[in-house]
XYZ file of C-alpha atoms in Angstrom:
589
model
C 7.905 -15.561 -1.026
C 9.400 -13.245 -3.615
C 12.846 -13.237 -1.978
C 13.191 -17.031 -2.042
C 11.846 -17.310 -5.588
C 14.432 -14.735 -6.683
C 17.196 -16.836 -5.085
C 16.023 -19.902 -7.019
C 15.958 -18.008 -10.291
C 19.431 -16.616 -9.652
C 20.780 -20.095 -8.795
C 19.289 -21.567 -11.964
C 20.811 -18.860 -14.180
C 24.258 -19.068 -12.562
C 24.575 -22.857 -12.093
C 23.022 -24.023 -15.388
C 21.971 -27.410 -13.943
C 21.357 -30.605 -15.906
C 18.030 -31.156 -14.144
C 15.845 -29.710 -11.387
C 14.328 -31.509 -8.384
C 11.753 -29.929 -6.074
C 10.049 -30.863 -2.822
C 6.588 -31.558 -4.242
C 4.574 -34.843 -4.216
C 5.746 -37.152 -7.005
C 2.249 -38.436 -8.027
C 1.175 -34.874 -8.907
C 4.219 -34.184 -11.081
C 2.204 -34.081 -14.320
C -0.178 -31.450 -12.909
C 2.618 -29.365 -11.417
C 4.607 -29.298 -14.651
C 1.553 -28.234 -16.631
C 0.734 -25.547 -14.061
C 4.322 -24.256 -14.087
C 4.260 -24.025 -17.878
C 1.184 -21.746 -17.573
C 2.999 -19.187 -15.418
C 2.665 -16.219 -15.007
C -1.003 -17.235 -15.231
C -2.206 -18.542 -11.873
C -3.077 -22.228 -11.470
C -4.494 -24.304 -8.638
C -3.865 -28.012 -8.081
C -6.375 -29.528 -5.665
C -6.394 -33.052 -4.254
C -8.804 -34.924 -2.027
C -7.682 -37.758 0.231
C -9.707 -40.968 0.056
C -9.613 -41.745 3.765
C -10.008 -38.353 5.451
C -11.719 -36.440 2.609
C -9.277 -33.643 3.421
C -8.889 -31.232 0.525
C -5.412 -29.886 -0.209
C -4.782 -26.795 -2.309
C -1.525 -25.986 -4.102
C -1.351 -22.399 -5.382
C 0.926 -22.153 -8.408
C 2.101 -18.526 -8.551
C 5.273 -16.757 -9.789
C 6.705 -16.021 -6.331
C 6.793 -19.648 -5.192
C 10.306 -21.111 -5.134
C 9.280 -24.638 -6.152
C 7.274 -23.525 -9.161
C 9.935 -20.984 -10.131
C 12.365 -23.898 -10.363
C 9.961 -25.991 -12.493
C 9.195 -22.997 -14.699
C 12.869 -22.196 -15.242
C 13.533 -25.821 -16.154
C 10.666 -25.781 -18.647
C 11.957 -22.586 -20.261
C 15.500 -23.990 -20.324
C 14.323 -27.290 -21.881
C 15.851 -29.420 -19.158
C 14.110 -32.224 -17.218
C 12.516 -31.534 -13.841
C 11.219 -33.872 -11.153
C 9.004 -33.822 -8.064
C 10.764 -35.920 -5.441
C 8.581 -35.732 -2.311
C 6.541 -38.551 -0.806
C 2.768 -38.055 -0.853
C 1.470 -38.614 2.678
C -1.846 -38.323 4.522
C -2.596 -36.391 7.702
C 0.434 -34.138 7.703
C 0.002 -31.636 10.585
C 0.002 -27.868 10.194
C 3.400 -26.397 11.090
C 4.148 -22.905 12.425
C 7.922 -22.926 12.701
C 9.681 -19.660 13.714
C 11.446 -18.823 10.451
C 13.268 -15.490 10.170
C 11.535 -12.890 8.012
C 12.439 -13.740 4.376
C 13.070 -10.040 3.630
C 16.370 -10.513 5.486
C 17.588 -12.566 2.499
C 17.660 -9.405 0.393
C 19.956 -7.738 2.943
C 22.198 -10.511 4.270
C 22.044 -13.158 1.536
C 20.682 -16.705 1.507
C 23.745 -18.257 3.146
C 23.625 -16.044 6.248
C 19.862 -16.471 6.380
C 20.288 -20.254 6.487
C 22.889 -19.915 9.247
C 20.370 -17.914 11.298
C 17.808 -20.632 10.705
C 20.297 -23.380 11.504
C 21.124 -21.725 14.845
C 17.456 -22.000 15.868
C 16.858 -25.428 14.330
C 16.158 -26.962 17.742
C 12.963 -24.876 17.850
C 11.588 -26.580 14.718
C 8.990 -29.332 14.933
C 9.483 -32.671 13.172
C 7.279 -35.742 12.925
C 7.646 -39.350 11.805
C 6.185 -38.314 8.462
C 9.046 -35.836 8.030
C 11.574 -38.643 8.523
C 9.846 -40.808 5.885
C 9.716 -37.901 3.452
C 13.417 -37.138 3.922
C 14.334 -40.773 3.279
C 12.236 -40.783 0.105
C 13.776 -37.523 -1.179
C 17.281 -38.853 -0.450
C 16.437 -42.015 -2.409
C 15.125 -40.039 -5.413
C 18.179 -37.763 -5.453
C 20.435 -40.786 -5.241
C 18.709 -42.252 -8.307
C 18.893 -38.974 -10.227
C 22.626 -38.674 -9.478
C 23.289 -41.759 -11.614
C 21.867 -39.970 -14.693
C 22.650 -36.301 -14.095
C 25.884 -34.655 -13.037
C 24.551 -31.291 -11.811
C 21.178 -31.233 -10.035
C 19.506 -28.100 -8.668
C 17.449 -29.146 -5.628
C 14.802 -26.866 -4.092
C 13.504 -27.943 -0.690
C 12.607 -26.566 2.721
C 15.487 -25.624 5.014
C 14.232 -27.907 7.782
C 14.802 -30.958 5.528
C 18.283 -30.170 4.215
C 20.307 -31.880 6.962
C 17.996 -34.919 7.062
C 18.182 -35.500 3.299
C 21.949 -35.000 3.111
C 22.507 -37.435 5.975
C 20.807 -40.240 3.997
C 21.767 -39.437 0.431
C 24.673 -41.933 0.421
C 22.755 -44.786 2.084
C 23.164 -48.066 0.205
C 19.603 -49.224 0.809
C 16.208 -47.607 1.393
C 12.892 -48.956 2.643
C 9.918 -49.415 0.320
C 7.593 -46.433 -0.021
C 4.035 -46.170 -1.264
C 2.245 -42.957 -2.197
C -1.225 -42.242 -0.898
C -3.914 -42.314 -3.563
C -5.516 -38.963 -4.259
C -7.684 -37.468 -6.957
C -6.212 -34.301 -8.459
C -7.671 -31.389 -10.412
C -5.871 -28.633 -12.293
C -7.821 -25.385 -12.346
C -7.382 -21.632 -12.161
C -8.839 -18.867 -10.005
C -11.581 -16.348 -10.593
C -10.475 -12.716 -10.668
C -12.014 -12.021 -7.249
C -10.407 -15.081 -5.711
C -7.022 -14.248 -7.262
C -7.179 -10.830 -5.594
C -7.732 -12.398 -2.178
C -5.859 -15.676 -1.795
C -2.388 -15.359 -3.351
C 0.518 -15.794 -0.951
C 2.158 -12.729 -2.534
C -0.462 -10.146 -3.459
C -0.770 -9.110 -7.089
C 1.407 -5.989 -6.916
C 4.408 -8.008 -5.664
C 3.902 -10.823 -8.185
C 3.435 -8.362 -11.042
C 6.678 -6.533 -10.250
C 8.538 -9.814 -9.760
C 7.391 -10.924 -13.202
C 8.621 -7.683 -14.726
C 12.022 -8.026 -13.073
C 12.242 -11.652 -14.150
C 11.722 -10.689 -17.781
C 14.450 -8.037 -17.520
C 16.862 -10.335 -15.617
C 17.320 -7.650 -12.955
C 16.433 -9.581 -9.793
C 19.711 -8.740 -8.052
C 19.329 -4.975 -8.169
C 15.616 -4.272 -7.854
C 14.021 -7.140 -5.917
C 13.490 -4.974 -2.817
C 10.177 -5.422 -1.006
C 10.521 -2.170 0.944
C 10.865 -0.161 -2.267
C 7.913 -2.054 -3.739
C 5.686 -1.164 -0.803
C 6.627 2.500 -1.103
C 5.965 2.421 -4.863
C 2.541 0.902 -4.150
C 1.670 3.781 -1.840
C 2.919 6.354 -4.341
C 0.937 4.746 -7.160
C -2.212 4.805 -5.006
C -1.823 8.536 -4.469
C -2.996 9.620 -7.942
C -6.337 7.723 -8.052
C -7.034 8.816 -4.471
C -6.456 12.491 -5.278
C -8.578 12.169 -8.411
C -11.416 10.541 -6.500
C -11.296 12.882 -3.500
C -10.339 15.955 -5.560
C -7.842 16.972 -2.917
C -4.088 16.426 -2.553
C -2.689 13.786 -0.251
C -0.820 15.434 2.663
C 2.921 15.509 2.031
C 3.689 13.673 5.252
C 1.172 10.845 4.699
C 3.414 8.284 2.962
C 6.195 8.630 5.541
C 3.664 8.236 8.339
C 2.185 5.097 6.746
C 5.632 3.536 6.305
C 6.540 4.260 9.928
C 3.174 3.063 11.268
C 3.253 -0.189 9.259
C 6.912 -0.843 10.158
C 6.135 -0.559 13.881
C 3.066 -2.766 13.416
C 5.238 -5.360 11.645
C 7.858 -5.289 14.438
C 5.151 -6.023 17.015
C 4.340 -9.171 15.042
C 7.995 -10.160 14.730
C 8.400 -9.156 11.071
C 10.806 -6.788 9.369
C 8.254 -5.466 6.866
C 4.451 -5.431 6.918
C 2.133 -7.733 5.036
C -0.834 -6.275 3.189
C -3.084 -6.374 6.264
C -0.699 -4.213 8.301
C -0.187 -1.875 5.336
C -3.941 -1.353 4.909
C -4.413 -0.778 8.627
C -1.666 1.846 8.562
C -3.228 3.524 5.516
C -6.595 3.721 7.249
C -5.067 5.202 10.381
C -2.661 7.654 8.770
C -4.938 8.906 5.969
C -8.457 7.488 5.670
C -10.470 4.487 4.475
C -10.640 5.803 0.912
C -6.863 5.781 0.565
C -6.647 2.311 2.127
C -9.192 1.114 -0.427
C -7.108 2.504 -3.298
C -4.047 0.707 -1.893
C -6.002 -2.547 -1.621
C -7.414 -2.207 -5.128
C -4.004 -1.603 -6.676
C -2.252 -4.208 -4.503
C -4.634 -6.995 -5.552
C -4.593 -6.237 -9.266
C -2.904 -9.024 -11.248
C -2.961 -8.543 -15.050
C -1.591 -11.974 -16.008
C -4.742 -13.934 -15.121
C -5.752 -14.916 -18.689
C -6.863 -18.605 -18.675
C -6.316 -18.941 -22.413
C -6.555 -22.764 -22.156
C -10.016 -22.576 -20.530
C -9.298 -24.405 -17.290
C -12.168 -24.622 -14.791
C -12.273 -21.569 -12.506
C -12.410 -21.975 -8.727
C -13.833 -19.265 -6.503
C -11.810 -19.891 -3.349
C -12.139 -17.747 -0.258
C -9.336 -16.717 2.070
C -10.647 -19.111 4.722
C -10.572 -22.009 2.201
C -6.860 -21.520 1.562
C -5.385 -19.993 4.713
C -7.833 -20.990 7.436
C -9.110 -18.506 10.000
C -8.174 -14.945 9.042
C -8.800 -11.357 10.077
C -10.974 -9.213 7.856
C -10.534 -5.552 7.147
C -13.475 -3.269 6.365
C -13.565 -0.038 4.386
C -16.012 2.680 5.394
C -15.852 4.829 2.291
C -16.619 8.525 2.250
C -18.933 8.894 -0.714
C -22.575 9.755 -1.370
C -25.034 6.901 -1.681
C -26.109 5.927 -5.191
C -29.657 7.200 -4.681
C -28.629 10.569 -3.320
C -26.109 10.888 -6.131
C -28.780 10.204 -8.752
C -31.036 12.825 -7.243
C -28.478 15.528 -8.019
C -28.579 17.005 -11.497
C -24.958 16.351 -12.405
C -24.836 13.018 -14.188
C -24.014 14.440 -17.631
C -21.427 17.214 -17.468
C -20.450 17.415 -21.125
C -23.292 19.867 -21.848
C -22.661 22.103 -18.822
C -21.270 25.585 -19.422
C -20.061 28.462 -17.265
C -21.179 31.829 -18.646
C -19.891 35.023 -17.090
C -20.970 38.171 -18.952
C -18.533 40.293 -16.930
C -16.178 39.836 -13.972
C -18.578 41.621 -11.666
C -21.365 39.051 -12.051
C -19.588 36.040 -10.547
C -20.221 35.263 -6.903
C -19.415 32.709 -4.228
C -21.418 29.938 -2.585
C -22.788 31.295 0.751
C -22.261 28.116 2.775
C -18.581 28.047 1.860
C -18.307 31.765 2.672
C -19.367 31.074 6.243
C -16.921 28.176 6.599
C -13.912 30.168 5.432
C -14.882 33.271 7.451
C -15.203 31.147 10.609
C -11.815 29.600 9.918
C -10.319 33.041 9.415
C -11.677 34.114 12.819
C -10.157 30.978 14.348
C -6.752 31.789 12.858
C -6.942 35.364 14.157
C -7.762 34.226 17.709
C -5.045 31.582 17.689
C -2.547 34.107 16.328
C -3.278 36.645 19.050
C -2.818 33.978 21.756
C 0.408 32.814 20.165
C 1.717 36.380 20.024
C 1.001 36.846 23.723
C 2.809 33.601 24.543
C 5.823 34.643 22.502
C 6.000 37.946 24.389
C 5.637 36.247 27.782
C 8.569 36.330 30.170
C 9.559 34.838 33.494
C 10.392 37.233 36.383
C 11.253 36.812 40.091
C 8.266 37.011 42.412
C 7.950 40.395 44.118
C 4.445 41.610 44.894
C 2.179 39.661 42.499
C 1.855 36.107 41.194
C 1.134 37.617 37.748
C -0.109 34.719 35.524
C 1.012 31.901 37.797
C 4.132 30.273 39.176
C 6.729 29.085 36.667
C 7.589 25.754 38.287
C 10.401 24.862 35.905
C 12.220 28.159 36.338
C 11.709 28.086 40.115
C 13.319 24.642 40.349
C 16.168 25.766 38.124
C 16.923 28.620 40.588
C 16.215 26.563 43.694
C 19.672 27.340 45.115
C 18.850 31.030 45.049
C 15.682 30.388 47.065
C 13.670 32.543 44.716
C 10.221 32.001 43.312
C 9.637 32.812 39.643
C 6.307 33.695 38.048
C 5.023 33.981 34.488
C 4.203 37.398 33.165
C 2.424 37.560 29.836
C 3.348 40.314 27.477
C 1.150 43.251 26.765
C -1.788 42.620 24.419
C -0.373 42.565 20.889
C -3.515 43.985 19.333
C -5.826 42.248 16.898
C -5.136 40.574 13.557
C -5.866 42.707 10.510
C -5.114 40.185 7.750
C -4.845 36.434 7.318
C -2.757 34.775 4.597
C -2.912 31.010 3.929
C -0.573 29.488 1.337
C -1.351 25.865 0.446
C 0.938 25.711 -2.580
C 3.394 28.444 -3.564
C 2.993 27.405 -7.223
C 6.303 28.936 -8.206
C 8.990 27.884 -10.719
C 11.434 28.216 -7.835
C 10.112 24.900 -6.516
C 10.957 23.109 -9.735
C 14.373 21.760 -10.596
C 16.659 23.768 -12.867
C 15.799 21.464 -15.755
C 12.057 22.023 -15.284
C 12.020 25.817 -14.826
C 11.692 26.616 -18.547
C 8.753 24.240 -18.989
C 7.066 24.958 -15.666
C 3.266 25.185 -15.942
C 1.218 27.050 -13.377
C -1.169 24.859 -11.443
C -3.129 27.828 -10.055
C -3.214 30.451 -12.821
C -6.570 32.076 -11.960
C -6.106 35.194 -9.812
C -8.897 37.332 -8.428
C -9.722 39.956 -5.828
C -13.299 40.239 -4.605
C -15.051 42.227 -1.914
C -17.112 41.121 1.047
C -20.876 41.310 0.491
C -21.611 42.517 4.033
C -19.911 43.664 7.227
C -19.521 40.053 8.453
C -17.374 39.072 5.465
C -13.818 40.031 4.642
C -12.268 41.185 1.408
C -10.388 38.351 -0.270
C -7.690 37.893 -2.881
C -6.676 34.430 -4.042
C -5.068 32.346 -6.759
C -6.700 29.067 -7.761
C -7.200 26.475 -10.482
C -8.842 27.724 -13.714
C -12.494 28.623 -13.389
C -13.464 26.462 -16.384
C -11.475 23.350 -15.477
C -14.238 21.588 -13.516
C -17.847 22.540 -14.283
C -20.195 20.724 -11.892
C -23.465 22.355 -12.871
C -24.996 25.024 -15.122
C -23.014 28.132 -14.300
C -21.317 26.415 -11.336
C -17.543 25.815 -11.321
C -15.462 23.912 -8.809
C -12.012 25.335 -8.024
C -9.152 24.749 -5.628
C -7.233 27.422 -3.728
C -3.480 27.634 -4.108
C -3.480 30.435 -1.534
C -5.648 33.282 -0.314
C -5.553 36.490 1.710
C -8.383 37.862 3.880
C -8.419 41.494 4.972
C -10.650 43.162 7.555
C -12.807 45.255 7.505
C -14.385 44.710 4.048
C -14.989 46.958 1.038
C -11.424 48.352 0.859
C -9.463 45.946 -1.359
C -8.341 46.945 -4.862
C -7.291 44.520 -7.594
C -3.909 43.561 -6.163
C -3.049 41.308 -9.123
C -2.872 44.296 -11.469
C -1.502 46.794 -8.977
C 1.805 48.218 -10.342
C 3.155 48.456 -6.771
C 3.368 44.655 -6.688
C 4.715 44.118 -10.217
C 8.270 43.479 -8.986
C 7.294 40.599 -6.662
C 8.339 37.169 -7.910
C 5.589 34.882 -6.628
C 1.866 34.997 -6.006
C 2.441 34.215 -2.321
C 4.622 37.323 -2.007
C 1.888 39.455 -3.598
C -0.675 38.184 -1.088
C 1.610 38.791 1.897
C 2.600 42.287 0.780
C -1.044 43.226 0.188
C -1.946 41.788 3.601
C 0.611 44.134 5.214
C -0.524 47.142 3.216
C -4.263 46.706 3.792
C -4.107 45.608 7.447
C -5.516 48.123 9.925
C -4.656 46.032 12.981
C -0.968 45.341 13.805
C -0.930 41.538 13.392
C -0.720 39.663 10.082
C -1.313 35.905 10.372
C 0.766 33.952 7.830
C 0.044 30.220 7.457
C 2.321 28.335 5.051
C 4.800 25.488 4.773
C 7.781 27.851 5.102
C 8.195 31.161 6.977
C 8.307 34.384 4.958
C 11.588 35.862 3.866
C 13.232 38.345 6.307
C 12.540 41.215 3.884
C 8.796 41.004 4.527
C 9.264 41.094 8.296
C 11.335 44.269 7.948
C 8.751 45.695 5.565
C 5.983 45.069 8.122
C 8.045 46.662 10.905
C 8.252 49.877 8.893
C 4.486 50.217 9.394
C 4.555 49.055 13.048
C 3.092 45.714 12.072
C 4.149 42.196 12.834
C 3.991 38.965 10.782
C 3.129 35.918 12.872
C 4.120 32.711 11.092
C 2.136 29.511 11.804
C 3.292 26.267 10.076
C 0.682 24.633 7.867
C 1.518 21.237 9.386
C 0.116 22.328 12.766
C -3.438 22.388 11.416
C -5.849 19.565 10.709
C -5.151 18.295 7.213
C -8.735 17.067 6.923
C -10.041 20.585 7.590
C -7.531 22.171 5.221
C -8.483 19.689 2.526
C -12.137 20.746 2.793
C -11.195 24.419 2.975
C -9.218 24.341 -0.276
C -12.238 23.438 -2.384
C -14.672 26.218 -3.276
C -17.316 26.908 -5.905
C -17.902 29.928 -8.118
C -21.294 30.837 -9.581
C -21.633 32.896 -12.770
C -24.541 34.941 -11.331
C -26.487 35.460 -8.130
C -29.437 33.568 -9.627
C -27.387 30.358 -9.561
C -27.554 30.335 -5.759
C -31.138 29.086 -6.038
C -30.052 25.833 -7.698
C -26.511 25.486 -6.298
C -27.563 23.050 -3.556
C -28.562 20.519 -6.233
C -25.024 20.363 -7.608
C -22.732 21.075 -4.646
C -22.363 18.498 -1.875
């Protein structure tokens, strides 16, 4: 793992040994040294036993402690040796080691003490005893020629080797004969079979070059950086922002998943499962694609390439499937949008542009939903609990009745008087204000949603709307068809009453576009309720302003609504003329 490899590198730099010895089979030393010299390129050493025909696979990757030691020795021009006995029929071990991430927090010494305390739970065989005797013999021989030897071996063998290192005699040993092959991996196989997936190995290699393993070799930070780096390609592919809470939810989900399996931090499987559950399969796919990317697979010496599967290397495994949200290739080809460089959006005058009817219905229905939910919420806020007298009102308030049990009184719920209907709806996805930027960024702040427009409902079933959005010419998806994204919008009922609020001198003193929308919503509302959906509640000034006109602002947090629905709602299309509606279905999906 990365943590152990970092400890080896640190020990090599600090101790400056005369030679290095590692727990790898001595007959394969030539292949291992050549493979270590190729790092950070990935190598594979495979052997086949004569008697059992069992095939063994040694992955030579940067985050392996043994090969880190051999690589460091090669770079430092000091001798290195493989000191393990080559045996046949060694069983598969699943010893309960502590999670290696603990090394980063508590250090290697305390980690070994934790292992040593549970050493009685480890399994050992006769072959282990023979191997420990052989390693003790080889170290004894090396000690006659070298004063300072850096030894890298498994923790379960340390006590056994040290107990025999000063023996005066050793039995005769004979290595098993095996055929060996040095090869490399295909790109697909490299993505799948590495012990540390490509993102971890790539970052480890970067830290190794900068000699900063002490400060930055933190797996938890790496996982978070992986999720953050996957955000941009996901948003570009889906053309919608990732919810602000998504990364925190993934980290919490994957951490709990890891704890169930007895780990401190998740492996890639748990991370992908959390990404699928907290966001969607498309985001999980972007995480997988970035996590498996390994840029150092070059094979400049033209070794044979092996296409190994996960089952070949790690045995029986679980598979994860991605059900991507995207149109099929055939349906995509049937739409007339393959070449967009020649598409143009022509608007002779502001009064010729129009909306896409299907999206009109979606946003009007959502506006009705917000109005109904707002009215119910207003009634609940005005509800009160009173002692029972002559009527049960809206039902017994069990909690309040129990609280006043000593008084032997029964309390009932009484809803407030009907608050009236909602006259305007305001939804703010992104305030798009320099106030959000840091002091250093205010002067260079660039608007993300500079296009501002007010347009009227086409019939009595539609509302008047004012909005700010991305530029109309930033994403042309068809002839005279532009794709935009709302930063925020206001809907006012009934239609055919809204003036151009963006050039109204009454609103010139307001600082942000969100404030303009809210003020206009108050001014144009006929009904007493104004529904305000945003990340933060409005400033107290606007509540007082609404009260002057006997109106009430009802704030509803944006986080309470389905992020999937909001993501779809933010995207809308603008047509440069009513004639474009005849062909719009061919370009909008």
